[in-house]
Amino acid sequence: MSDLSESVAAAGTTLLSAEVADCVLVVDLDGTLTPTDTLIESTLLLIKQRPLAAAGLLPALLGGRSNLKAYISDRAALDPANLPWREDFIAFLRAERARGRRIVLATAADRRIAERVASHLGVFDEVLASDRDLNLKGPRKLAALRERFGQRFVYCGDSEADLAVWEGSAGAVLVGTTAALQGRVRTSTSTPTLAKFGPDSGGTLRLWTKAMRVHQWVKNVLVFLPLLTAFAFTSLVPVLEALAAFIAFSLAASATYIGNDLWDLESDRAHRSKKNRPFASGALMPHHGVAVAAVLMGIGLGIAAMLSLPFLAMVVGYVVVTTAYSWSLKRYVVLDVITLAVLYTWRVLAGAIAIEVTISTWLLAFSVFLFASLALIKRCAELVALQQEGKTGTRGRNYEVGDLVVLWPLGIGAGLSSVVVFGLFIGAPDTIGRYADARLLWLVAIGLMYWLSRLWIKTARGVMHDDPIVFALRDRGSRLTILGMVAVTVAAWWLK
């Protein structure tokens, strides 16, 4: 909130000093009205909606930044309703307008975007913006404002590019600025600071941890499964290789999570909870996300290449499949569930390749059925939540609440099939010869049946609010059951 929040709340209190009562209030757009950048948002929209037209971005940039903005605006109509806004600052503008102050939007964004924003917010009397021949930024913006209003204007901005404009104004309103920039405004300009809004918390470790979905890294513990089933954990080298595989998969996965968030900005902002994600809310900038995703992907692939080329191919394949899922496959009924089951199993296969052990067909069959059941839990949990809210369908996915009558038996059946496969595995000659006492594994089968039943009951009760594997590692009963199954497996291998 702003330093003037108490004044905003106090009816009849003048927000800006009497010395600037006759000054026009000039407002920047990118970073000020909205914490995001409309040029970056428009570029992402163009790439998503018209990928072939995106090939013309570089030639357009060669014609100048203003030409690039016009090229993008010609082909991607950014809807202001889908942007995050600084509500406290906009409330301040509305209060000033109610007191009769003239308010002008002056932005380096393309005029078509600026006019749509002005129409959407309804607080501006005039719009000054860039066109194909002029990039209205810094000194050019100051010149336009001086020509129009002399020095009788108060400027609301957010970045170093606004220093020249603040210097030529009658007063400064700082929006979302860092402490360092606030100091520069005080020391390098003679303009009084009249109000401050922000600064933002964007760029903090907490926000980046959330954007990278670090909590989802627990799904990548599946790469350690072959280490357990092959009983290779008694040697240090395979353990270190599995750990490196886990890190490589996690970093690559985080890069795809960021890419997915940038791809789904519009739909996320319309979602009841996803609108609070760092990029959707504007707490993190999209172009920073692109850069961080590229670094994470580069490190992840580098680690994978150091392990082996086959493992690198597995990581690349995972990125391709998960990207296809995010961009397209998740919109198709059942195909999305099959893709999720494949991605879970993919991690197990990658773990086997990382430590160079052969994975049995029993484990593959077991994994496919088990992870299909877990994927269906995730989809059913979303539909149960919609049902509790009185809604009938999902946004961006081709599922309806009525589909639960089919998905319930499909998911539970897949889970029980994994238990059956595990039972057949216990009686196989290779298993009997490999384990000291394979009969103990029936306790694992019972534990597996209990655990899956527990997850499905939690889903039916509407308390499954996360990925089932993430939920299992947070749920005390699930943790105890999984640890028990692991302990019994080790005992079956070792104890006679």
Short mmCIF file of C-alpha atoms in Angstrom, two decimals:
data_model
loop_
_atom_site.label_atom_id
_atom_site.label_comp_id
_atom_site.label_asym_id
_atom_site.label_seq_id
_atom_site.Cartn_x
_atom_site.Cartn_y
_atom_site.Cartn_z
CA MET A 1 0.00 0.00 0.00
CA SER A 2 1.03 3.62 -0.45
CA ASP A 3 2.43 6.02 2.12
CA LEU A 4 -0.82 7.92 1.70
CA SER A 5 -3.10 4.99 2.45
CA GLU A 6 -4.51 6.73 5.53
CA SER A 7 -5.18 9.84 3.48
CA VAL A 8 -6.94 7.78 0.83
CA ALA A 9 -9.17 6.29 3.48
CA ALA A 10 -9.94 9.68 5.08
CA ALA A 11 -12.88 11.24 3.28
CA GLY A 12 -12.31 14.73 1.96
CA THR A 13 -8.52 14.72 2.49
CA THR A 14 -6.46 16.16 -0.40
CA LEU A 15 -3.97 13.55 -1.53
CA LEU A 16 -1.53 15.89 -3.26
CA SER A 17 -0.30 19.15 -1.76
CA ALA A 18 -1.92 22.50 -2.51
CA GLU A 19 1.20 23.66 -4.40
CA VAL A 20 0.38 21.25 -7.23
CA ALA A 21 -3.41 21.59 -7.09
CA ASP A 22 -3.53 23.01 -10.63
CA CYS A 23 -1.08 20.45 -12.08
CA VAL A 24 -2.08 17.71 -14.49
CA LEU A 25 -1.45 14.20 -13.16
CA VAL A 26 0.53 12.28 -15.81
CA VAL A 27 0.67 8.50 -15.44
CA ASP A 28 2.99 5.90 -16.99
CA LEU A 29 1.61 2.49 -17.98
CA ASP A 30 4.19 -0.34 -17.89
CA GLY A 31 5.42 -0.98 -14.36
CA THR A 32 3.22 1.81 -12.99
CA LEU A 33 -0.44 1.19 -13.73
CA THR A 34 0.33 -2.48 -14.20
CA PRO A 35 3.35 -4.27 -12.70
CA THR A 36 3.92 -6.10 -15.98
CA ASP A 37 5.18 -4.94 -19.41
CA THR A 38 2.53 -4.73 -22.13
CA LEU A 39 5.11 -5.13 -24.91
CA ILE A 40 6.34 -8.43 -23.47
CA GLU A 41 2.77 -9.55 -22.83
CA SER A 42 1.80 -8.69 -26.41
CA THR A 43 4.85 -10.52 -27.77
CA LEU A 44 3.96 -13.68 -25.84
CA LEU A 45 0.38 -13.38 -27.07
CA LEU A 46 1.59 -13.05 -30.67
CA ILE A 47 3.85 -16.11 -30.37
CA LYS A 48 0.97 -18.12 -28.90
CA GLN A 49 -1.78 -17.03 -31.28
CA ARG A 50 0.17 -16.47 -34.52
CA PRO A 51 3.51 -18.30 -34.36
CA LEU A 52 4.21 -17.74 -38.06
CA ALA A 53 3.81 -13.97 -37.64
CA ALA A 54 6.34 -14.15 -34.79
CA ALA A 55 9.00 -14.81 -37.44
CA GLY A 56 8.72 -11.14 -38.40
CA LEU A 57 9.71 -9.84 -34.97
CA LEU A 58 13.41 -9.49 -35.76
CA PRO A 59 12.92 -7.64 -39.09
CA ALA A 60 10.43 -5.35 -37.33
CA LEU A 61 12.97 -4.61 -34.57
CA LEU A 62 15.55 -3.63 -37.18
CA GLY A 63 13.17 -0.80 -38.10
CA GLY A 64 13.32 0.55 -34.55
CA ARG A 65 11.62 -0.17 -31.24
CA SER A 66 8.54 1.90 -32.12
CA ASN A 67 8.19 -0.04 -35.37
CA LEU A 68 8.39 -3.31 -33.42
CA LYS A 69 5.62 -2.17 -31.08
CA ALA A 70 3.41 -1.25 -34.02
CA TYR A 71 4.12 -4.60 -35.74
CA ILE A 72 3.08 -6.52 -32.63
CA SER A 73 -0.02 -4.39 -31.99
CA ASP A 74 -1.13 -4.93 -35.59
CA ARG A 75 -1.19 -8.68 -35.00
CA ALA A 76 -1.95 -9.25 -31.30
CA ALA A 77 -4.81 -7.43 -29.58
CA LEU A 78 -3.89 -7.38 -25.89
CA ASP A 79 -7.00 -7.32 -23.70
CA PRO A 80 -6.54 -5.03 -20.66
CA ALA A 81 -9.08 -7.12 -18.75
CA ASN A 82 -6.47 -9.92 -18.64
CA LEU A 83 -3.73 -7.76 -17.10
CA PRO A 84 -2.86 -7.41 -13.40
CA TRP A 85 -3.35 -3.88 -12.04
CA ARG A 86 -2.03 -1.91 -9.08
CA GLU A 87 -5.36 -1.53 -7.38
CA ASP A 88 -4.12 0.79 -4.60
CA PHE A 89 -2.60 3.19 -7.12
CA ILE A 90 -5.70 3.11 -9.33
CA ALA A 91 -7.82 3.89 -6.26
CA PHE A 92 -5.58 6.93 -5.72
CA LEU A 93 -6.14 8.04 -9.34
CA ARG A 94 -9.90 7.68 -8.99
CA ALA A 95 -9.84 9.74 -5.80
CA GLU A 96 -7.84 12.50 -7.53
CA ARG A 97 -10.18 12.50 -10.51
CA ALA A 98 -13.18 12.73 -8.20
CA ARG A 99 -11.60 15.92 -6.82
CA GLY A 100 -11.51 17.37 -10.33
CA ARG A 101 -7.86 16.74 -11.27
CA ARG A 102 -7.07 16.21 -14.96
CA ILE A 103 -5.31 12.85 -15.51
CA VAL A 104 -3.30 11.92 -18.60
CA LEU A 105 -1.90 8.53 -19.63
CA ALA A 106 1.58 9.03 -21.13
CA THR A 107 3.29 5.81 -22.12
CA ALA A 108 5.93 4.34 -24.40
CA ALA A 109 3.48 1.55 -25.25
CA ASP A 110 1.81 1.53 -28.65
CA ARG A 111 -1.15 3.90 -28.94
CA ARG A 112 -3.66 1.10 -29.57
CA ILE A 113 -2.71 -0.60 -26.31
CA ALA A 114 -2.78 2.71 -24.44
CA GLU A 115 -6.24 3.60 -25.74
CA ARG A 116 -7.62 0.19 -24.82
CA VAL A 117 -6.19 0.60 -21.31
CA ALA A 118 -7.68 4.08 -20.97
CA SER A 119 -11.07 2.79 -22.08
CA HIS A 120 -10.86 -0.14 -19.67
CA LEU A 121 -9.92 1.89 -16.58
CA GLY A 122 -12.00 4.98 -17.33
CA VAL A 123 -9.87 7.46 -15.33
CA PHE A 124 -7.98 9.30 -18.10
CA ASP A 125 -8.85 12.51 -19.89
CA GLU A 126 -6.17 12.19 -22.56
CA VAL A 127 -3.72 9.63 -23.97
CA LEU A 128 -0.16 10.25 -25.17
CA ALA A 129 1.57 7.16 -26.57
CA SER A 130 4.09 5.80 -29.05
CA ASP A 131 3.31 5.34 -32.73
CA ARG A 132 5.27 3.86 -35.62
CA ASP A 133 7.48 6.97 -35.89
CA LEU A 134 7.97 7.89 -32.23
CA ASN A 135 8.94 5.91 -29.12
CA LEU A 136 7.55 8.07 -26.31
CA LYS A 137 10.09 7.33 -23.62
CA GLY A 138 12.52 9.28 -21.42
CA PRO A 139 13.56 12.65 -22.92
CA ARG A 140 11.04 12.28 -25.78
CA LYS A 141 8.24 11.85 -23.28
CA LEU A 142 9.45 14.88 -21.32
CA ALA A 143 9.55 16.97 -24.50
CA ALA A 144 5.98 15.98 -25.39
CA LEU A 145 4.75 16.76 -21.88
CA ARG A 146 6.59 20.11 -21.75
CA GLU A 147 5.06 21.09 -25.10
CA ARG A 148 1.62 20.12 -23.86
CA PHE A 149 1.64 21.21 -20.20
CA GLY A 150 4.81 23.25 -19.60
CA GLN A 151 6.13 22.24 -16.18
CA ARG A 152 2.74 22.15 -14.48
CA PHE A 153 2.38 18.39 -14.29
CA VAL A 154 2.98 15.74 -11.65
CA TYR A 155 4.49 12.56 -13.05
CA CYS A 156 3.76 9.01 -11.80
CA GLY A 157 6.45 6.53 -12.85
CA ASP A 158 8.42 3.47 -11.78
CA SER A 159 11.83 3.15 -13.47
CA GLU A 160 15.17 4.82 -14.17
CA ALA A 161 13.86 5.78 -17.62
CA ASP A 162 11.50 8.16 -15.79
CA LEU A 163 14.27 10.15 -14.06
CA ALA A 164 14.41 12.71 -16.88
CA VAL A 165 10.64 13.16 -16.77
CA TRP A 166 10.62 13.55 -12.99
CA GLU A 167 13.36 16.18 -13.25
CA GLY A 168 11.17 18.26 -15.56
CA SER A 169 7.98 17.86 -13.55
CA ALA A 170 6.46 19.78 -10.66
CA GLY A 171 6.25 16.70 -8.46
CA ALA A 172 7.00 12.97 -8.43
CA VAL A 173 4.76 10.06 -7.53
CA LEU A 174 6.82 6.88 -7.20
CA VAL A 175 5.07 3.59 -7.98
CA GLY A 176 6.66 0.20 -7.33
CA THR A 177 10.14 1.68 -7.13
CA THR A 178 13.07 0.16 -5.27
CA ALA A 179 14.72 1.94 -2.34
CA ALA A 180 17.76 2.58 -4.54
CA LEU A 181 15.71 4.34 -7.20
CA GLN A 182 13.88 6.37 -4.59
CA GLY A 183 17.29 7.56 -3.36
CA ARG A 184 18.29 8.55 -6.90
CA VAL A 185 15.11 10.57 -7.32
CA ARG A 186 15.97 12.48 -4.14
CA THR A 187 19.66 13.04 -5.00
CA SER A 188 19.68 13.50 -8.78
CA THR A 189 16.51 15.56 -9.25
CA SER A 190 15.21 18.70 -7.63
CA THR A 191 11.62 17.45 -7.85
CA PRO A 192 9.76 16.83 -4.57
CA THR A 193 8.38 13.33 -4.00
CA LEU A 194 4.68 13.73 -3.28
CA ALA A 195 3.62 10.08 -2.82
CA LYS A 196 4.99 6.54 -2.95
CA PHE A 197 3.23 3.29 -3.81
CA GLY A 198 5.03 -0.03 -3.30
CA PRO A 199 7.69 -1.12 -3.71
CA ASP A 200 6.87 -4.59 -5.05
CA SER A 201 8.15 -7.82 -3.58
CA GLY A 202 8.89 -9.20 -7.07
CA GLY A 203 12.20 -10.92 -7.61
CA THR A 204 12.46 -12.32 -4.09
CA LEU A 205 13.66 -15.84 -3.44
CA ARG A 206 10.21 -16.83 -2.20
CA LEU A 207 8.57 -15.77 -5.45
CA TRP A 208 11.12 -17.54 -7.61
CA THR A 209 10.82 -20.68 -5.48
CA LYS A 210 7.08 -20.57 -6.07
CA ALA A 211 7.49 -19.95 -9.81
CA MET A 212 9.96 -22.83 -10.12
CA ARG A 213 7.50 -25.11 -8.26
CA VAL A 214 10.28 -26.40 -6.01
CA HIS A 215 7.66 -28.34 -4.03
CA GLN A 216 6.95 -30.33 -7.21
CA TRP A 217 10.51 -31.62 -7.23
CA VAL A 218 9.32 -34.39 -4.91
CA LYS A 219 7.82 -36.08 -7.99
CA ASN A 220 11.35 -36.53 -9.30
CA VAL A 221 12.22 -38.86 -6.41
CA LEU A 222 10.90 -41.49 -8.83
CA VAL A 223 14.35 -41.49 -10.46
CA PHE A 224 15.59 -43.17 -7.26
CA LEU A 225 13.17 -46.10 -7.64
CA PRO A 226 15.50 -48.19 -9.84
CA LEU A 227 18.22 -47.59 -7.24
CA LEU A 228 15.93 -49.32 -4.72
CA THR A 229 14.59 -52.11 -6.94
CA ALA A 230 18.12 -52.97 -8.15
CA PHE A 231 19.45 -52.72 -4.56
CA ALA A 232 22.25 -50.51 -5.89
CA PHE A 233 22.07 -48.12 -2.93
CA THR A 234 24.88 -49.99 -1.18
CA SER A 235 27.39 -48.40 -3.60
CA LEU A 236 28.24 -44.68 -3.56
CA VAL A 237 28.61 -44.17 -7.33
CA PRO A 238 25.03 -45.17 -8.29
CA VAL A 239 23.69 -43.04 -5.42
CA LEU A 240 25.58 -39.97 -6.70
CA GLU A 241 24.44 -40.68 -10.27
CA ALA A 242 20.82 -40.92 -9.13
CA LEU A 243 21.21 -37.68 -7.18
CA ALA A 244 22.61 -35.92 -10.28
CA ALA A 245 19.69 -37.30 -12.30
CA PHE A 246 17.27 -35.92 -9.72
CA ILE A 247 18.86 -32.45 -9.94
CA ALA A 248 18.90 -32.48 -13.75
CA PHE A 249 15.24 -33.51 -13.95
CA SER A 250 14.20 -30.96 -11.31
CA LEU A 251 15.91 -28.01 -13.02
CA ALA A 252 14.54 -28.98 -16.42
CA ALA A 253 11.08 -29.43 -14.90
CA SER A 254 11.25 -25.98 -13.27
CA ALA A 255 12.13 -24.45 -16.64
CA THR A 256 9.05 -26.07 -18.18
CA TYR A 257 6.87 -24.90 -15.27
CA ILE A 258 7.97 -21.31 -15.89
CA GLY A 259 7.40 -21.71 -19.63
CA ASN A 260 3.95 -23.14 -18.97
CA ASP A 261 3.05 -20.21 -16.70
CA LEU A 262 4.10 -17.73 -19.37
CA TRP A 263 2.13 -19.65 -21.99
CA ASP A 264 -1.01 -19.75 -19.82
CA LEU A 265 -0.98 -16.18 -18.52
CA GLU A 266 -4.50 -15.40 -19.75
CA SER A 267 -6.16 -18.57 -18.46
CA ASP A 268 -4.26 -18.41 -15.16
CA ARG A 269 -5.50 -14.87 -14.52
CA ALA A 270 -9.07 -16.09 -14.97
CA HIS A 271 -8.57 -18.98 -12.52
CA ARG A 272 -9.64 -18.70 -8.90
CA SER A 273 -6.24 -19.64 -7.46
CA LYS A 274 -3.79 -19.62 -10.38
CA LYS A 275 -4.26 -15.86 -10.73
CA ASN A 276 -2.00 -15.52 -7.68
CA ARG A 277 0.95 -17.21 -9.38
CA PRO A 278 4.01 -14.93 -9.61
CA PHE A 279 3.80 -14.23 -13.36
CA ALA A 280 0.00 -14.08 -13.56
CA SER A 281 -0.16 -11.61 -10.67
CA GLY A 282 2.64 -9.46 -12.07
CA ALA A 283 4.93 -10.07 -9.09
CA LEU A 284 7.56 -11.41 -11.52
CA MET A 285 8.20 -10.06 -14.99
CA PRO A 286 7.68 -12.35 -18.01
CA HIS A 287 11.02 -11.49 -19.64
CA HIS A 288 12.81 -12.37 -16.40
CA GLY A 289 10.98 -15.68 -16.50
CA VAL A 290 12.23 -16.39 -20.00
CA ALA A 291 15.82 -15.71 -18.91
CA VAL A 292 15.62 -17.81 -15.74
CA ALA A 293 13.95 -20.70 -17.60
CA ALA A 294 16.76 -20.67 -20.17
CA VAL A 295 19.42 -20.78 -17.43
CA LEU A 296 17.68 -23.60 -15.55
CA MET A 297 17.25 -25.61 -18.74
CA GLY A 298 20.88 -25.08 -19.71
CA ILE A 299 22.17 -26.27 -16.32
CA GLY A 300 19.79 -29.23 -16.24
CA LEU A 301 20.77 -30.41 -19.71
CA GLY A 302 24.44 -29.84 -18.89
CA ILE A 303 24.23 -32.12 -15.84
CA ALA A 304 22.32 -34.70 -17.89
CA ALA A 305 25.00 -34.68 -20.59
CA MET A 306 27.70 -35.23 -17.97
CA LEU A 307 25.90 -38.40 -16.81
CA SER A 308 25.44 -39.94 -20.26
CA LEU A 309 24.04 -39.19 -23.70
CA PRO A 310 21.16 -41.69 -23.27
CA PHE A 311 20.14 -39.94 -20.05
CA LEU A 312 20.38 -36.57 -21.81
CA ALA A 313 18.02 -37.94 -24.47
CA MET A 314 15.59 -38.93 -21.69
CA VAL A 315 15.62 -35.43 -20.21
CA VAL A 316 15.15 -33.83 -23.63
CA GLY A 317 12.31 -36.26 -24.35
CA TYR A 318 10.70 -35.39 -21.02
CA VAL A 319 10.87 -31.67 -21.87
CA VAL A 320 9.32 -32.29 -25.30
CA VAL A 321 6.47 -34.42 -23.94
CA THR A 322 5.70 -32.13 -20.99
CA THR A 323 5.72 -29.10 -23.31
CA ALA A 324 3.34 -30.86 -25.69
CA TYR A 325 1.16 -31.65 -22.69
CA SER A 326 1.14 -28.02 -21.51
CA TRP A 327 0.45 -26.57 -24.94
CA SER A 328 -2.01 -29.09 -26.33
CA LEU A 329 -2.45 -32.59 -24.89
CA LYS A 330 -3.94 -31.45 -21.58
CA ARG A 331 -7.03 -30.29 -23.45
CA TYR A 332 -7.98 -33.81 -24.59
CA VAL A 333 -10.05 -36.14 -22.40
CA VAL A 334 -8.15 -39.23 -21.12
CA LEU A 335 -5.20 -38.49 -23.42
CA ASP A 336 -4.02 -35.99 -20.81
CA VAL A 337 -4.17 -38.70 -18.13
CA ILE A 338 -2.24 -41.15 -20.28
CA THR A 339 0.40 -38.47 -20.91
CA LEU A 340 0.77 -37.82 -17.17
CA ALA A 341 1.15 -41.57 -16.53
CA VAL A 342 3.84 -41.71 -19.23
CA LEU A 343 5.67 -38.74 -17.67
CA TYR A 344 5.68 -40.43 -14.25
CA THR A 345 6.97 -43.68 -15.75
CA TRP A 346 9.48 -41.70 -17.80
CA ARG A 347 11.18 -40.61 -14.58
CA VAL A 348 11.55 -44.24 -13.49
CA LEU A 349 13.07 -45.20 -16.84
CA ALA A 350 15.41 -42.21 -16.69
CA GLY A 351 16.57 -43.25 -13.23
CA ALA A 352 17.43 -46.71 -14.53
CA ILE A 353 19.37 -45.25 -17.45
CA ALA A 354 21.22 -42.84 -15.14
CA ILE A 355 22.63 -45.66 -12.97
CA GLU A 356 22.86 -48.08 -15.93
CA VAL A 357 20.63 -50.89 -14.64
CA THR A 358 18.06 -52.93 -16.53
CA ILE A 359 14.46 -52.27 -15.58
CA SER A 360 12.06 -55.22 -15.53
CA THR A 361 8.85 -55.44 -17.53
CA TRP A 362 7.10 -56.04 -14.21
CA LEU A 363 8.14 -52.62 -12.95
CA LEU A 364 7.10 -50.97 -16.22
CA ALA A 365 3.64 -52.56 -16.16
CA PHE A 366 3.25 -51.73 -12.48
CA SER A 367 4.30 -48.10 -13.07
CA VAL A 368 1.90 -47.54 -15.96
CA PHE A 369 -1.16 -48.72 -13.99
CA LEU A 370 -0.11 -47.04 -10.75
CA PHE A 371 0.62 -43.67 -12.31
CA ALA A 372 -2.52 -43.79 -14.45
CA SER A 373 -4.45 -44.13 -11.19
CA LEU A 374 -2.55 -41.20 -9.63
CA ALA A 375 -3.14 -39.06 -12.73
CA LEU A 376 -6.87 -39.82 -12.57
CA ILE A 377 -6.85 -38.85 -8.88
CA LYS A 378 -5.53 -35.45 -9.91
CA ARG A 379 -8.25 -34.98 -12.52
CA CYS A 380 -11.04 -36.25 -10.25
CA ALA A 381 -9.86 -33.94 -7.45
CA GLU A 382 -10.27 -30.94 -9.78
CA LEU A 383 -13.77 -32.03 -10.78
CA VAL A 384 -14.80 -32.63 -7.16
CA ALA A 385 -13.66 -29.09 -6.31
CA LEU A 386 -15.75 -27.72 -9.20
CA GLN A 387 -18.72 -29.79 -8.05
CA GLN A 388 -18.43 -28.30 -4.56
CA GLU A 389 -18.44 -24.81 -6.10
CA GLY A 390 -21.58 -25.60 -8.11
CA LYS A 391 -19.77 -25.51 -11.47
CA THR A 392 -20.15 -28.05 -14.25
CA GLY A 393 -16.97 -27.87 -16.36
CA THR A 394 -13.29 -26.98 -16.39
CA ARG A 395 -11.67 -24.05 -18.14
CA GLY A 396 -9.01 -25.07 -20.69
CA ARG A 397 -9.69 -28.81 -20.23
CA ASN A 398 -12.41 -30.87 -21.88
CA TYR A 399 -13.85 -32.34 -18.66
CA GLU A 400 -17.24 -32.02 -17.01
CA VAL A 401 -18.37 -32.89 -13.50
CA GLY A 402 -20.62 -35.58 -14.99
CA ASP A 403 -17.50 -37.41 -16.20
CA LEU A 404 -16.79 -38.46 -12.60
CA VAL A 405 -19.09 -41.48 -13.02
CA VAL A 406 -16.61 -42.80 -15.59
CA LEU A 407 -13.37 -41.50 -14.08
CA TRP A 408 -14.00 -42.99 -10.58
CA PRO A 409 -14.07 -46.66 -11.70
CA LEU A 410 -11.38 -46.04 -14.32
CA GLY A 411 -8.95 -44.65 -11.74
CA ILE A 412 -9.70 -47.15 -8.99
CA GLY A 413 -9.49 -50.00 -11.52
CA ALA A 414 -6.07 -48.80 -12.68
CA GLY A 415 -4.88 -48.68 -9.08
CA LEU A 416 -6.09 -52.22 -8.33
CA SER A 417 -4.49 -53.41 -11.58
CA SER A 418 -1.13 -52.16 -10.29
CA VAL A 419 -1.67 -54.24 -7.13
CA VAL A 420 -2.48 -57.32 -9.25
CA VAL A 421 0.67 -56.81 -11.33
CA PHE A 422 2.70 -56.52 -8.15
CA GLY A 423 1.15 -59.77 -6.86
CA LEU A 424 2.12 -61.57 -10.08
CA PHE A 425 5.62 -60.13 -9.74
CA ILE A 426 5.92 -61.64 -6.24
CA GLY A 427 5.26 -65.14 -7.59
CA ALA A 428 7.61 -64.85 -10.58
CA PRO A 429 10.65 -67.21 -10.51
CA ASP A 430 13.09 -64.29 -10.90
CA THR A 431 11.61 -62.60 -7.82
CA ILE A 432 11.74 -65.75 -5.71
CA GLY A 433 15.38 -66.27 -6.70
CA ARG A 434 16.40 -62.68 -6.07
CA TYR A 435 14.82 -62.02 -2.67
CA ALA A 436 15.77 -63.75 0.54
CA ASP A 437 12.08 -64.18 1.37
CA ALA A 438 9.77 -62.90 -1.40
CA ARG A 439 6.70 -63.81 0.66
CA LEU A 440 7.24 -60.67 2.75
CA LEU A 441 6.40 -58.62 -0.35
CA TRP A 442 2.73 -59.50 0.14
CA LEU A 443 2.82 -57.02 3.01
CA VAL A 444 3.92 -54.41 0.45
CA ALA A 445 0.94 -55.37 -1.76
CA ILE A 446 -1.42 -54.88 1.19
CA GLY A 447 0.23 -51.54 2.01
CA LEU A 448 -0.09 -50.45 -1.61
CA MET A 449 -3.79 -51.32 -1.67
CA TYR A 450 -4.34 -49.37 1.56
CA TRP A 451 -2.40 -46.35 0.32
CA LEU A 452 -4.25 -46.11 -2.99
CA SER A 453 -7.58 -46.55 -1.22
CA ARG A 454 -6.64 -43.77 1.18
CA LEU A 455 -5.82 -41.40 -1.70
CA TRP A 456 -9.11 -42.13 -3.47
CA ILE A 457 -11.12 -41.61 -0.30
CA LYS A 458 -9.32 -38.29 0.30
CA THR A 459 -10.20 -37.33 -3.26
CA ALA A 460 -13.86 -38.22 -2.83
CA ARG A 461 -13.99 -36.12 0.35
CA GLY A 462 -12.61 -33.10 -1.54
CA VAL A 463 -9.40 -32.75 0.47
CA MET A 464 -7.00 -33.68 -2.34
CA HIS A 465 -5.80 -30.20 -3.29
CA ASP A 466 -2.41 -31.05 -4.79
CA ASP A 467 -0.61 -33.49 -7.04
CA PRO A 468 -1.18 -36.91 -5.40
CA ILE A 469 2.56 -37.59 -5.02
CA VAL A 470 3.10 -34.18 -3.42
CA PHE A 471 0.06 -34.83 -1.23
CA ALA A 472 1.39 -38.25 -0.23
CA LEU A 473 4.68 -36.81 0.96
CA ARG A 474 2.83 -34.19 3.02
CA ASP A 475 0.22 -36.59 4.39
CA ARG A 476 1.38 -38.33 7.58
CA GLY A 477 -0.54 -41.56 6.93
CA SER A 478 0.83 -41.83 3.40
CA ARG A 479 4.39 -41.15 4.54
CA LEU A 480 4.23 -43.89 7.18
CA THR A 481 2.74 -46.35 4.69
CA ILE A 482 5.38 -45.63 2.02
CA LEU A 483 8.23 -45.88 4.53
CA GLY A 484 6.77 -49.15 5.78
CA MET A 485 6.60 -50.58 2.26
CA VAL A 486 10.21 -49.58 1.60
CA ALA A 487 11.34 -51.14 4.88
CA VAL A 488 9.52 -54.41 4.14
CA THR A 489 11.02 -54.51 0.63
CA VAL A 490 14.52 -54.19 2.06
CA ALA A 491 13.73 -56.84 4.67
CA ALA A 492 12.44 -59.21 1.99
CA TRP A 493 15.71 -58.79 0.08
CA TRP A 494 17.97 -59.22 3.12
CA LEU A 495 16.25 -61.36 5.80
CA LYS A 496 15.69 -65.09 5.59
#
